[in-house]
Backbone as a ProteinNet text record, in pm:
[ID]
protein_1_A
[PRIMARY]
MEEYFVRDEQKCAINASFNESDGTINAKVVSLKKWVDECPHLPVETIDEDFLKIMLLKGKFKEEKVKENIKNYFKYLYKHSEFFTGLADIIPSKEVGLAVVSPIVTPSWERIGILKVNFANIEGTFEFSKCFSVGIATAMIMFNYDYTPTLRLILDYEGFTIRHFFQTGVLQLFKLMSIYQNILKMRISGIEIINPPFLFRTVLNILKAVLSSKLYSRITLHENLNSLHENVPKQYLPSDYGGELQSIEELLKLWDKTFVQKKSFLRKIEQVSQTNPPAN
[TERTIARY]
11391.9	11547.5	11495.2	11561.8	11493.5	11531.8	11616.3	11652.2	11456.2	11403.5	11287	11190.8	11207	11157.8	11262.5	11155	11251.7	11344.8	11376.3	11517.7	11382.6	11451.9	11351.1	11365.3	11507	11533.1	11472.2	11455.5	11369.4	11190.8	11137.9	11018	11020.7	11093.6	11079.5	11088.3	11155.9	11145.3	10957.8	10946.1	10781.1	10716.4	10695	10599.3	10627.6	10787.6	10761.2	10668.8	10660.2	10559.2	10461.4	10390.5	10291.9	10223.8	10335.6	10345.9	10323.3	10352.5	10306.5	10513.6	10463.8	10567	10563.1	10657.5	10697.4	10612.3	10623.8	10463.3	10380.4	10309.5	10218.6	10072.3	10208	10270.5	10209.3	10261.5	10234.2	10057.7	10045.5	9939.5	9794.3	9830.2	9719.6	9709.2	9779.4	9803.3	9751.3	9803.6	9762.3	9594.9	9546.6	9438.9	9332.3	9383.7	9356.9	9341.7	9443.4	9447.4	9278.1	9257.7	9151.4	9056.1	9043.7	8909.4	8871.5	9045.9	9014.6	8949.5	9025.6	8888.3	8811.8	8716	8593.2	8547.3	8592.3	8579.2	8588.6	8556.2	8518.9	8565.1	8468.4	8527.8	8665	8716.4	8798.3	8949.6	9034	9091.3	9200.7	9334.1	9396.4	9484.1	9569.6	9663.4	9601.4	9470.3	9440.6	9549.5	9640.8	9692.5	9822	9898.3	10001.7	10044.3	10150.4	10168.3	10210.4	10327.1	10341.4	10209.6	10191	10068.9	9951.6	9934.3	9887.2	9891.7	10054.5	10171.8	10094.6	10113.2	10132.5	9956.3	9891.8	9777.4	9723.6	9792.1	9822	9828.6	10019.5	10000.7	9912.1	9864.8	9804.2	9653.7	9656.6	9462.2	9491.8	9691.5	9708.7	9631.6	9721.1	9720.5	9540.1	9393.8	9261.7	9261.5	9222.4	9145.9	9059	8939.3	8829.9	8839.6	8870.3	8929.9	9030.9	9131.2	9188.6	9077.1	8989.5	8944.8	8816.5	8775.2	8675.9	8758.5	8894.3	9068.1	9050.7	9040.7	9101.1	8991.4	8844.1	8678.8	8788.1	8698.6	8638.6	8807.5	8951.2	9068	9007.8	9027.8	8947.1	8807.7	8738	8593.7	8623.4	8684.9	8734.9	8836.1	8934.8	9011.1	8902.7	8795.4	8735.5	8544.8	8595.4	8460.6	8556.3	8676.1	8733.7	8860.5	8854.4	8916.7	8904.1	8904.4	8998.7	9077.9	9107.9	9195.5	9320.2	9365.8	9411.9	9447.4	9379	9489.8	9613.4	9779.1	9823.8	9902.5	9896	9945.5	10174.8	10105	10335.2	10360.3	10273.7	10369.1	10429.3	10369.1	10465.7	10560.9	10638.3	10735.6	10786.9	10762.4	10765.9	10851.2	10941.2	10972.5	10969.2	10864.8	10794.2	10697.2	10569.9	10491.3	10427.9	10340	10330.8	10273.1	10223.5	10201.7	10415.7	10397.7	10524	10459	10526	10555.5	10663.5	10693.9	10808.5	10837.7	10925.3	10916	11034.4	11075.4	11227.3	11198.3	11410.8	11428.1	11460.5	11480.7	11468.4	11310.2	11305.3	11237.9	11251.4	11156.6	11198.9	11154.2	11265.1	11248.4	11153.5	11002.1	10898.7	10819.8	10891.1	10864.3	10721.5	10794.6	10711.1	10744.4	10715.6	10759.3	10708.1	10783	10746.1	10751.4	10620.7	10630.1	10580.9	10632.9	10604.2	10505.9	10419.1	10317.9	10319.5	10347.8	10321.2	10319.2	10306.3	10289.3	10378.2	10425.6	10566.9	10538	10494.3	10473	10560.9	10682.4	10790.1	10704.4	10651.4	10580.9	10443	10384.1	10274.6	10272.2	10227.7	10234.2	10082.2	10044	9920	9822	9689.7	9660.5	9667.2	9665.9	9643.6	9528.9	9556.3	9464.6	9473.4	9433.5	9396.2	9446.1	9317.9	9279.9	9460.9	9570.2	9709.1	9784.7	9790.8	9862	9777.6	9644.4	9633.7	9712.3	9739.9	9856.8	9908.8	10009.6	10165.5	10135.8	10000	10016.7	9989.3	9852.9	9833.6	9939.1	9978.7	10077.6	10209.5	10186.6	10355.9	10264.3	10164.6	10016	10078.1	10019.2	10001.3	10130.6	10297.1	10407.8	10427.2	10358.8	10430.8	10306.9	10177.1	10083.2	10154.7	10193.5	10205.9	10351.5	10415	10632.7	10699.5	10627.2	10644.2	10588.3	10708.4	10579.7	10662.8	10592.4	10618.7	10413.1	10415.2	10306.1	10173.7	10357.3	10241.6	10328	10227.3	10325.4	10286.8	10349.4	10360	10344.9	10228.4	10250.1	10279.4	10387.9	10418.2	10359.4	10258.7	10138.9	10232	10282.7	10376.8	10285.4	10266.6	10186.1	10223.3	10339.9	10419.8	10332.1	10369.7	10318.5	10153.7	10083.5	9931	9908.5	9759.6	9654	9513.8	9506.6	9326.4	9216.5	9248.2	9246.3	9255.7	9397.2	9387.3	9310.1	9255.5	9175.5	9015.3	8955	8867.5	8791.6	8951	8983.2	8964.3	8974	8980.5	8882.1	8810.4	8660.2	8624.5	8478.8	8431.2	8454.5	8400.5	8367.5	8478	8603.1	8719.7	8796.6	8755.5	8794.6	8698.5	8601.3	8540.1	8576.6	8603.3	8644.5	8812.5	8879.5	8999.4	9001.1	8900.5	8905.6	8856.3	8785.6	8732.2	8813.9	8941.8	9008.5	9121.1	9161.4	9174.1	9174.2	9055.6	8925.1	8850.4	8931.9	8897.9	8967.4	9146	9213.1	9291.9	9381.9	9465.5	9487.2	9481.3	9462.7	9567.5	9636	9739.7	9740	9812.4	9733.2	9822.4	9769.2	9884.4	9850	10021.5	10005.4	9994.3	10029.2	10065.5	10068.8	9969.4	9977.2	10036.8	10111.3	10238.7	10236	10142.7	10107.3	10203.3	10291.3	10302.8	10346.9	10389.6	10345.8	10250.9	10128.8	9994	9953.1	9886.5	9801.3	9714.5	9666.3	9644.7	9476.6	9365.7	9327.9	9285.6	9434	9442.1	9349.4	9305.2	9236.4	9081.8	9030.4	8866.9	8917.9	8968	9010.2	8974.5	9017.1	9001.7	8880.3	8852.3	8698.3	8584.7	8643.1	8555.2	8628.6	8702.4	8770.5	8715.7	8689.4	8688.3	8537.9	8439.8	8377.3	8372.7	8472.1	8518.1	8588.4	8710	8767.2	8704.2	8762.9	8742.3	8802.5	8775.9	8753.9	8872.4	8919.3	9120.5	9168.2	9205.4	9250	9275	9163.8	9170.6	9256	9233.5	9317.7	9425.9	9514.2	9620.2	9684.7	9612.5	9671.5	9766.9	9887.2	9937.7	10008	9885.1	9986.2	10064.7	10166.9	10353.4	10355.8	10421.4	10430.4	10556.7	10666	10784.8	10905.4	10950.8	11074.3	11076.7	11093.7	11124.3	11047.2	10958	10817.1	10769.9	10849.1	10807.4	10890.8	11038.9	11154.7	11168.9	11023.2	10980.4	10884	10786.4	10753.3	10857.7	10911.8	10987.1	11134.8	11238.6	11353.9	11414.1	11563	11591.5	11646.4	11693.4	11763.9	11646.4	11446.6	11444.1	11345.2	11392	11356	11447.4	11426	11514.2	11568.1	11698.5	11774.5	11641.4	11584.2	11485.8	11456.2	11438.7	11278.5	11407.4	11582	11627	11723.5	11650.9	11663.1	11880.3	11841.8	12004.7	11972.6	11895.1	11865.6	11887.8	11951	11921.9	11846.1	11834	11729.4	11623.6	11535.9	11360.1	11453.3	11494.8	11524.7	11633.2	11706	11806.8	11685.2	11576.2	11498.5	11360.6	11379	11259.5	11398.1	11519.8	11499.2	11574	11531.6	11618.4	11411.9	11313.8	11198.6	11177.1	11255.2	11200.7	11223.3	11374.6	11410.9	11293.7	11238.8	11168.7	11066.8	10980.7	10880.8	10893.9	10977.6	11070.7	11100.7	11171.4	11118	10992.2	10891.7	10761.3	10623.8	10708.7	10598.1	10534.9	10579.9	10503.2	10354	10396.8	10282.2	10190.6	10227.3	10159.9	10028.7	10097	10037.7	9906.6	9952	9880.2	9770.1	9848.9	9744.7	9591.3	9632.7	9512	9453	9523.1	9406.6	9332.4	9364.3	9262.6	9184.4	9195	9047.5	9007.9	9041.3	8874.2	8861.8	8866.6	8815.6	8727.5	8555.5	8451.3	8459.9	8457.7	8470.7	8325.7	8321.8	8166.5	8119.3	7954	7839.5	7969.4	7928.1	7949.2	7867.3
10062.1	9928.3	9844.2	9756.2	9589.6	9586.7	9671	9704.5	9756.3	9806.5	9801.8	9727.2	9552.1	9465.3	9357.6	9261	9181.2	9087.9	8995.5	8867.9	8776.5	8671.2	8544.7	8429.7	8483.8	8393.7	8506.1	8662.2	8728.6	8683.2	8652.6	8548.5	8398.7	8405.2	8246.8	8253.8	8387.4	8457.4	8427.7	8501	8586.9	8469.9	8312.2	8279.9	8202.2	8146.7	8022.8	8130.8	8297.9	8312.6	8351.9	8282.6	8217.6	8064	8021.3	7905.7	7790.9	7900.9	7805.3	7867	7731.1	7670.3	7689.7	7674.8	7704	7589.2	7489.7	7415.4	7322.7	7420.1	7474	7589.6	7698.9	7870.6	7777	7697.7	7656.9	7533.2	7468	7383.7	7542.6	7590.2	7687.3	7801.8	7802	7801	7781.7	7633.6	7573.4	7557	7567.8	7586.7	7733.7	7806.2	7949.5	7986.7	7875.2	7874	7784.9	7672.3	7634.7	7728	7797.1	7842.2	8021.4	8025.4	8158.5	8101.8	7961.6	7861.1	7870.5	7865.5	7844.3	8018.9	8105.8	8251.6	8311.8	8306	8350	8587.1	8562.3	8755.4	8785.2	8755.8	8758.9	8745.4	8879	8931.4	8872.9	8845.3	8675.6	8751.5	8874.8	8846	8854	8754.8	8705.2	8613.7	8521.6	8362.7	8363.4	8537.4	8536	8502.3	8376.4	8326	8453.5	8490.5	8659.6	8713.8	8757.6	8801.2	8732.4	8598.5	8514.3	8483.7	8462.8	8467.7	8643.1	8710.2	8890.2	8879.5	8815.7	8809.6	8685.7	8601.1	8476.9	8519.4	8613.7	8691.8	8836.2	8895.4	9006.9	9017.6	8854.4	8777.3	8679.5	8692.7	8611.1	8429.4	8407.4	8376.6	8171.5	8250.9	8229.5	8238.7	8159.5	8053.1	8186.3	8166.1	8191.8	8299.5	8475.4	8597.1	8609.7	8529.6	8586.2	8571.8	8504.5	8486.7	8624.1	8719.1	8736.7	8919.1	8870.3	9015.7	9040.6	8939.4	8940.3	8961.9	8903.2	8942.1	9106	9174.2	9291.3	9430.5	9382.1	9455.2	9422	9364.8	9425.1	9491.1	9456.9	9498.1	9606.9	9725.8	9826.7	9898.4	9839.2	9915.2	9983.7	9908.7	9996.8	10086.8	10035.1	10153	10292.9	10252	10449.3	10425.3	10384.4	10459.5	10549.4	10613.2	10761.2	10780.1	10761.2	10685.5	10650.3	10560.1	10525	10565.1	10663.8	10740.1	10798.3	10827.2	10862.1	10807.3	10708.8	10654.2	10660.7	10619.3	10564	10720.5	10788	10954.1	11021.6	10931.6	11060.5	11033.7	11121.4	11145.5	11184.6	11125.4	11142.6	11275.5	11341.4	11336.8	11564.6	11570.4	11617.1	11702.9	11549.5	11608	11692.9	11706.8	11790.8	11723.9	11561.6	11491.9	11418.5	11383	11333.7	11120.3	11035.1	10955.2	10890.6	10841.7	10698.2	10672.7	10523.3	10400.6	10390.1	10315.9	10287.8	10246.6	10179.1	10006.6	9972.3	9955.1	9823.5	9817.5	9690.8	9606.1	9637.1	9633	9542	9444.6	9404.5	9306.4	9194.3	9295.5	9201.9	9238.7	9251.9	9270.6	9362	9510.5	9559.6	9660.7	9733.8	9861.6	9984.8	10065.8	10246.5	10281.7	10394.2	10472.7	10640.6	10693.1	10846	10937.7	10976.3	11033.4	11233.3	11357	11465	11600	11661.6	11801.9	11813.6	11830.3	11872.2	12071	12078.4	12261.8	12328.8	12269.2	12344.2	12307	12229.8	12150	12210.5	12297.6	12360.8	12478.4	12483.1	12642.9	12619.4	12726.3	12835.8	12799	12730.5	12702.5	12566.5	12521.3	12384.6	12348.8	12234.2	12120.3	11982.9	11949.7	11886.1	11732.7	11730.5	11619.6	11568	11657	11627.8	11567.6	11527.9	11473.1	11287.2	11305.9	11137.4	11070.2	11091.6	11017.3	10979.9	10992.1	10928.4	10839.6	10865.7	10806	10640.4	10665.1	10600.9	10451.9	10516.8	10448.4	10377.5	10500.5	10420.9	10289.3	10301.5	10160.2	10091.5	10057.1	10020.5	9879.1	10009.3	9944.6	9862.6	9911	9836.5	9744.8	9760.9	9634.5	9468.9	9532.2	9453.4	9340.9	9397.5	9394.5	9382.8	9490	9427.4	9372.7	9170.2	9075	9103.5	9240.7	9275.9	9212.7	9136	9176.5	9318.2	9369.9	9497	9670.7	9690.8	9900.5	9996.9	10021.1	10123.3	10325.4	10351.1	10461.3	10626.2	10672.3	10828.3	10920.3	11050	11157.4	11247	11321.8	11449.1	11581.9	11592.8	11746.5	11838.3	11857.7	12056.7	12110.1	12240.5	12315.2	12332.7	12274	12255.9	12281.1	12360.5	12383.7	12341	12336.2	12326.7	12364.1	12475.7	12546.8	12414	12391.7	12247.6	12145	12084.6	11988	11983.3	12130.3	12196.5	12210.1	12162.8	12213.5	12072.9	11944	11790.1	11756	11751.3	11689.5	11552.1	11539.6	11523.2	11347.4	11352.4	11235.4	11215.8	11254.7	11155.7	11067.2	11171.6	11140.4	10964.5	10961.2	10814.3	10720.5	10795.1	10691.7	10624.4	10662.6	10661.2	10534.7	10610.1	10477.2	10394.9	10367.3	10173.5	10183.3	10256.7	10166.7	10164.4	10187.4	10127.1	9950.4	9995.2	9855.7	9786.2	9805.5	9693.9	9614.5	9705.9	9738.5	9706.9	9771	9781.3	9717	9580.9	9512.1	9495.4	9626.5	9614.2	9590.9	9515.4	9529.4	9713.2	9755.8	9781.2	9866	9852.9	9821.5	9953	10070.3	10192.3	10306.9	10420	10587.4	10651	10704	10812.5	10926.2	11029.3	11155.6	11351.5	11336.5	11469.4	11546	11649.2	11847.8	11863.4	11793.4	11750.4	11969.3	11990.9	12130.5	12160.7	12311.9	12343.9	12329.3	12255.2	12195	12064	11979.6	11876.9	11736.7	11736.6	11609.8	11637.8	11820.7	11786.2	11682.2	11695.1	11631.3	11476.5	11441	11283.5	11241	11317.8	11328.7	11296.8	11351.3	11303.2	11248.6	11092.2	11040.5	10939	10953.4	10832	10773.3	10822	10808.9	10697.6	10745.9	10676.9	10559.4	10619.5	10475.4	10341	10184.3	10129.8	10123.6	10068	10081.1	10064.3	9938.3	9823.3	9952.2	10059.1	10053.5	10218.2	10329.3	10447.6	10408.2	10324.9	10269.5	10278.2	10269.8	10263.1	10343.9	10516.7	10629.9	10665.1	10736	10820.3	10897.7	11053.8	11170.3	11244.8	11209.7	11291.5	11396	11457.5	11640.8	11660.8	11496.3	11543.8	11398.3	11501.1	11363	11209.9	11307.8	11140	11065.9	11122.1	11058.5	10970.1	10947.4	10943.8	10849.1	10833.4	10757	10613.8	10656.6	10567.9	10414.8	10501.5	10387.2	10345.5	10396.3	10461.5	10444.7	10306.3	10352.7	10408.6	10442.9	10591.9	10495	10398.6	10295.7	10256.7	10319.3	10291.2	10443	10537.6	10691.4	10815.5	10855.8	10940.8	11001.5	11152	11201.3	11310.8	11323.9	11468.7	11478.4	11290.3	11307.7	11267.4	11270.8	11187.4	11048	11004.4	10919.7	10868	10762.2	10691.9	10705.8	10680.2	10632	10788.7	10801.2	10885.8	10991.6	11128.1	11239.1	11218.2	11226.7	11219.4	11287.3	11356.2	11424.6	11330	11265.3	11137.4	10962.2	10953.4	10848.5	10871.7	11014.7	11091.7	11036.9	11052.5	11056	10858	10776.7	10624.7	10610.3	10749.1	10646.9	10701.7	10804.6	10841.6	10655.8	10683.9	10550.4	10396.3	10350.8	10273	10285.7	10419.1	10454.3	10435.1	10486.4	10403	10254.3	10200.2	10077.3	9962.9	10046.5	9957	10097.8	10124	10215.5	10177.1	10014.5	9924	9869.7	9823	9804.6	9896.1	10048.4	10146	10122.3	10127.9	10127.3	9988.5	9885.3	9753.2	9758.8	9908.5	9921.2	9959.8	10089.6	10244.6	10140.7	10025.4	9978.8	9868.4	9771.8	9699.9	9817	9911	9966.5	10042	10028.3	10111.6	9964.4	9876.5	9722.8	9758.6	9753.8	9705	9541.4	9462.1	9381.8	9267.9	9195.3	9106	9112.5	9091.5	9068.6	8890.9	8861.9	8786.6	8651.3
6954.4	7011	7026.8	7025.4	7067.1	7222	7391.3	7439.1	7530.3	7497.3	7514.1	7534.4	7449.6	7482.9	7534.7	7670.4	7709.1	7676.1	7675.9	7582.4	7618.6	7519	7544	7730	7722.4	7896.4	7981.2	7948.9	8116.1	8000.9	7905.7	7936.7	7975.5	7955.9	8014.3	8180.5	8298	8382.9	8385.6	8373.4	8367.9	8306.1	8223.7	8224.6	8351.2	8412.9	8491.5	8638.8	8642.8	8786.7	8758.9	8641.6	8626.9	8617.4	8633.3	8660.6	8544	8456.4	8320.4	8270.3	8087.5	8048.9	7914.2	7827	7725.6	7664.3	7703.1	7682.7	7674.7	7780	7879.9	7737.8	7706.2	7671.2	7553.3	7440.3	7340.8	7281	7340.8	7414.2	7337.9	7454	7456.8	7280.8	7308	7107	7032.7	7025.9	6940.2	6985.6	7061.2	7062.9	7053.4	7077.5	7012.8	6900	6794	6688.5	6633.1	6700.3	6605.3	6693.4	6759.2	6825	6721.3	6679.8	6572.3	6466.9	6408.9	6286.3	6264.6	6421.2	6389.3	6401.7	6411.7	6408.2	6266.1	6135.7	6029	6070	6146.6	6156	6219.3	6297.3	6310.2	6209.2	6211.9	6088.5	6088.8	6002.1	5986	6082.1	6131.7	6243	6339.5	6380.1	6534.4	6539.8	6415.1	6431.3	6414.4	6440.9	6420.7	6619.8	6613.9	6730.4	6843.6	6797.5	6933	6952.5	6903.5	6890.2	7002.5	7029.8	7041.7	7224.3	7240.7	7304.3	7455	7337.8	7337.7	7461.5	7441.7	7411.9	7586.2	7567.7	7673.3	7786	7816.1	7931.4	7971.8	7870.2	7936.3	7971.7	7905.4	7982.7	8155.1	8214.2	8281.3	8198.9	8100.9	8016.2	8020.2	8079.6	8107.9	7958.8	7922.8	7804	7766.7	7803.2	7785	7826.7	7948.8	7918.4	7774.8	7757.8	7651.3	7520.8	7498.6	7374.1	7397.5	7460	7506.8	7440.7	7535.6	7479.3	7364.3	7261.4	7119.7	7051.1	7088.5	7007.3	7017.5	7134.1	7202.4	7099.7	7106.6	7036.9	6894.9	6881.8	6702.2	6661.5	6782.2	6744.6	6762.4	6842.4	7005.9	6828.9	6772.5	6763.9	6624.4	6607.2	6423.3	6506.2	6625.7	6698.5	6689.1	6802.1	6778.4	6714.1	6489.7	6477	6433.3	6479.6	6452.9	6578	6661.6	6787.8	6698	6569.7	6513.2	6358.3	6362.5	6204.4	6214.3	6146.4	6127.7	6220.9	6275.1	6381.1	6359.8	6237.8	6164.1	6144.9	6158.1	6122.2	6203.5	6417.3	6488	6481.5	6535.8	6571.2	6709	6841.4	6971.3	6990.9	7021	6991.1	6962.6	6821.9	6802.4	6831	6853.1	6973.2	7029.5	7089.3	7189.7	7293.9	7325	7430.1	7420.4	7571.1	7510.2	7624	7563.9	7628.4	7646.1	7696.8	7767.7	7830.3	7791.5	7866	7907.8	7994.2	8117.8	7976.1	7942.6	7900.2	7994	8060.9	8181.4	8258.3	8359.7	8392.2	8551.9	8561.2	8784.3	8797.2	8915.6	8915.9	8936.3	8975.4	8914.4	8782.4	8693	8588.2	8477.4	8591.8	8555.4	8535	8381.1	8334.9	8381.1	8337.2	8450.7	8293.6	8287.1	8173.2	8208.9	8123.4	8225.2	8035.3	8036.5	8047.5	8129.4	7944.3	8044.8	7925.4	7927.1	7809.8	7807.7	7676.9	7602.6	7558.2	7667.3	7604.9	7561.9	7474.2	7458.5	7259.6	7242.8	7120.8	7071.2	7189.5	7153.2	7020.6	7036.9	6871.9	6844.6	6880.7	6878	7019.2	7007.4	7108.5	7166.7	7336.2	7329.9	7324.2	7298.8	7310.3	7310.9	7465.6	7536.6	7395.8	7347.7	7179.8	7165.6	7136.5	7067.4	7150.1	7317.7	7348.8	7313.1	7234.3	7294.9	7202.2	7088.7	6879.6	7000.5	7042.5	7064.4	7272.5	7294.1	7370	7320.2	7259.4	7178.4	7138.4	7080.7	7005.6	6998.9	7157.4	7251.2	7309.8	7347.1	7418.6	7350.4	7193.6	7065.4	7090.9	7059.8	7050.3	7174.6	7336.1	7383.8	7415	7413	7455.9	7316.7	7210.3	7088.6	7123.1	7208.7	7176.1	7331.5	7399.8	7522.3	7594.9	7627.5	7707	7824.2	7903.7	8087.3	8107.4	8221.2	8286.2	8328.9	8350.2	8397.8	8428.4	8396.7	8340.9	8528.4	8569.5	8641.7	8584.8	8611.5	8543.4	8623.1	8537.5	8608	8493.4	8632.5	8603.1	8586.1	8458.3	8518.4	8508.9	8553.6	8539.2	8530.1	8530.7	8520.1	8385.6	8449.3	8350.5	8354.7	8382.5	8354.2	8491.1	8423	8574.1	8564.7	8570.3	8623.1	8458.9	8444.1	8269.7	8181.1	8174.9	8118.3	8069	8174.2	8231.4	8196.6	8193.6	8126.6	8003.1	7957.2	7783.5	7694.7	7824.1	7815.8	7760.1	7643.5	7573.6	7686.5	7763.2	7843.3	7756.2	7649.9	7531.4	7485.9	7442.2	7424.7	7553.2	7701.7	7743	7770.1	7813.7	7767.1	7718.2	7583.6	7471	7423.9	7562.6	7595.9	7774.6	7809.2	7883.5	7877.2	7703.8	7645.4	7602.4	7448.4	7432.6	7590.3	7654.1	7799.7	7825.3	7841.8	7913.8	7815.8	7647.7	7572.6	7408.5	7500.3	7348.8	7459.7	7511.7	7610.7	7761.9	7725	7802.8	7931.7	8007.1	8003.1	8163.8	8268.4	8392.7	8473	8492.1	8588.6	8681.8	8771.8	8913.3	8981.2	8893	8967.5	8903.2	8973.4	8811.3	8968.3	8925.9	9035.4	8963.6	9007.6	8982.8	9053.2	8954.8	9088.3	8963.2	9074.4	8977.8	8967.2	9138	9056.7	9093	9016.7	8958.4	9095.7	9085.1	9221.4	9192.5	9343	9330	9216.1	9199.5	9154	9240.7	9345.5	9431	9378.2	9360.9	9299.5	9173.3	9081.2	8939.4	9010.6	9076.1	9161.9	9179.8	9249	9289.9	9162.3	9038.8	8957.8	8864.6	8852	8843.4	8899.3	9047.3	9051.3	9075.4	8989.2	8899.6	8758.4	8745.3	8600.4	8664.9	8680.4	8707	8861.7	8766.9	8887.5	9062.2	9104.1	9260.1	9257.8	9226.1	9204.4	9159.3	8983.4	8983.6	9018.2	9102.9	9181.5	9300.3	9377.4	9454.9	9453.9	9403.2	9310.1	9237.6	9286.5	9215.3	9388.7	9318.7	9480.4	9421.2	9510.9	9463.3	9553.3	9445.7	9520.2	9586.9	9622	9658.9	9589.6	9613.2	9593.6	9534.1	9446.4	9405.6	9588.9	9627.8	9750.7	9805.6	9742.1	9774.6	9638.9	9574.5	9395.7	9444	9486.2	9523	9570.9	9660.7	9763.7	9712.2	9576.7	9477.1	9343.3	9279.4	9244	9230.4	9212.6	9287.8	9161.3	9184.9	9094.8	9012.2	9004.1	8915.3	8752.6	8758.4	8674.7	8675.1	8637.1	8693.6	8613.9	8494.9	8407.9	8503.6	8439.9	8568.1	8575.6	8532.1	8567.1	8646.2	8739.3	8788.4	8942.8	8909.3	9046	9008.1	8893.4	8857.7	8800.5	8768.6	8708.7	8521.1	8462.2	8358.1	8318.9	8112.9	8036.4	8063.3	8051.6	8053	7932.5	8036.1	7905.3	7771.1	7740.2	7602	7529	7587.3	7533.3	7547.5	7627	7575.2	7459.1	7422.1	7352.4	7188.3	7210.3	7014.5	7011.9	7153.2	7131.7	7051.2	7183.5	7096.3	6976.7	6906.5	6789.4	6699.6	6710.4	6666.7	6675.9	6738.1	6809.4	6650.5	6741	6616.4	6478.1	6448.8	6245.8	6263.1	6348.1	6358.8	6355.2	6364.2	6391.6	6332.3	6216	6102.3	6056	6006.9	5942.2	6097.1	6176.8	6292.3	6264.8	6336.6	6313.6	6188.9	6092.4	5962.7	5952.4	5981.9	5974.4	6088.8	6160.4	6323.2	6292.2	6172.9	6135	6031.7	5877.3	5880.3	5919.3	5966.6	6088.8	6149.6	6189.8	6271	6120.9	6031.8	5936.3	5877.5	5949.7	5842.9	5877.5	5844.5	6005.6	5889.6	6092.6	6052.3	6019.8	6009.7	5956.2	6129.9	6163.2	6191	6274.7	6407.6	6473.3	6389.8
[MASK]
++++++++++++++++++++++++++++++++++++++++++++++++++++++++++++++++++++++++++++++++++++++++++++++++++++++++++++++++++++++++++++++++++++++++++++++++++++++++++++++++++++++++++++++++++++++++++++++++++++++++++++++++++++++++++++++++++++++++++++++++++++++++++++++++++++++++++++++++++++++++

């Protein structure tokens, strides 16, 4: 649904917050297109103006940084192609993983995302890897279409136990971190953890060795919803969390429609990820 993506007038305000105008951004797009012409190893998708504008935003409009991000985007799509297979067949409301985003942004242009396990959709043995696909597909859609500079994540561990953590493949987690660091260059303003399982702080100590110190410092462990509301106002939360938005179930129905609308994009991502890029 298009309400998930900021409107043109909002884009102008976001650009202004970076001291950028349409003129300066268009000039940088032209410059990047010239650079792309000198990089025959990059796929044709690189010259899409909307893609370049998104990459400029995610790279804080710093051209050299953006060039590196673009190269890594396609390089790591191929390197981790197994995570991008079958994304077009996903129906969010039917998946083991649950990933939804708030349809409205905060005054500071922050998008709220929610990740949890949908235990009601589990058949047989729990496999944490089945949670990855819907999260990656959701992130790819938002990264490529939502012109918001920052994301605040709510990680809901309702129903989760420490036993579930030990069923998670360490290698897969490292690959997911690689995808986040090299493809999904989204700036995370905060990670709000609710319903943490017993001994979760032990898990956080393990994560401290994997995450950057900046990202780790943005993690908040909440004991209750009142604590969550201090970081995320109720108007940006589903009713499940004492918020003023629709329920998660209703948001998932909207998100199902968004996936149908973006099916061709998700198929294209799979195709690009399976195409071995020529050497630089």
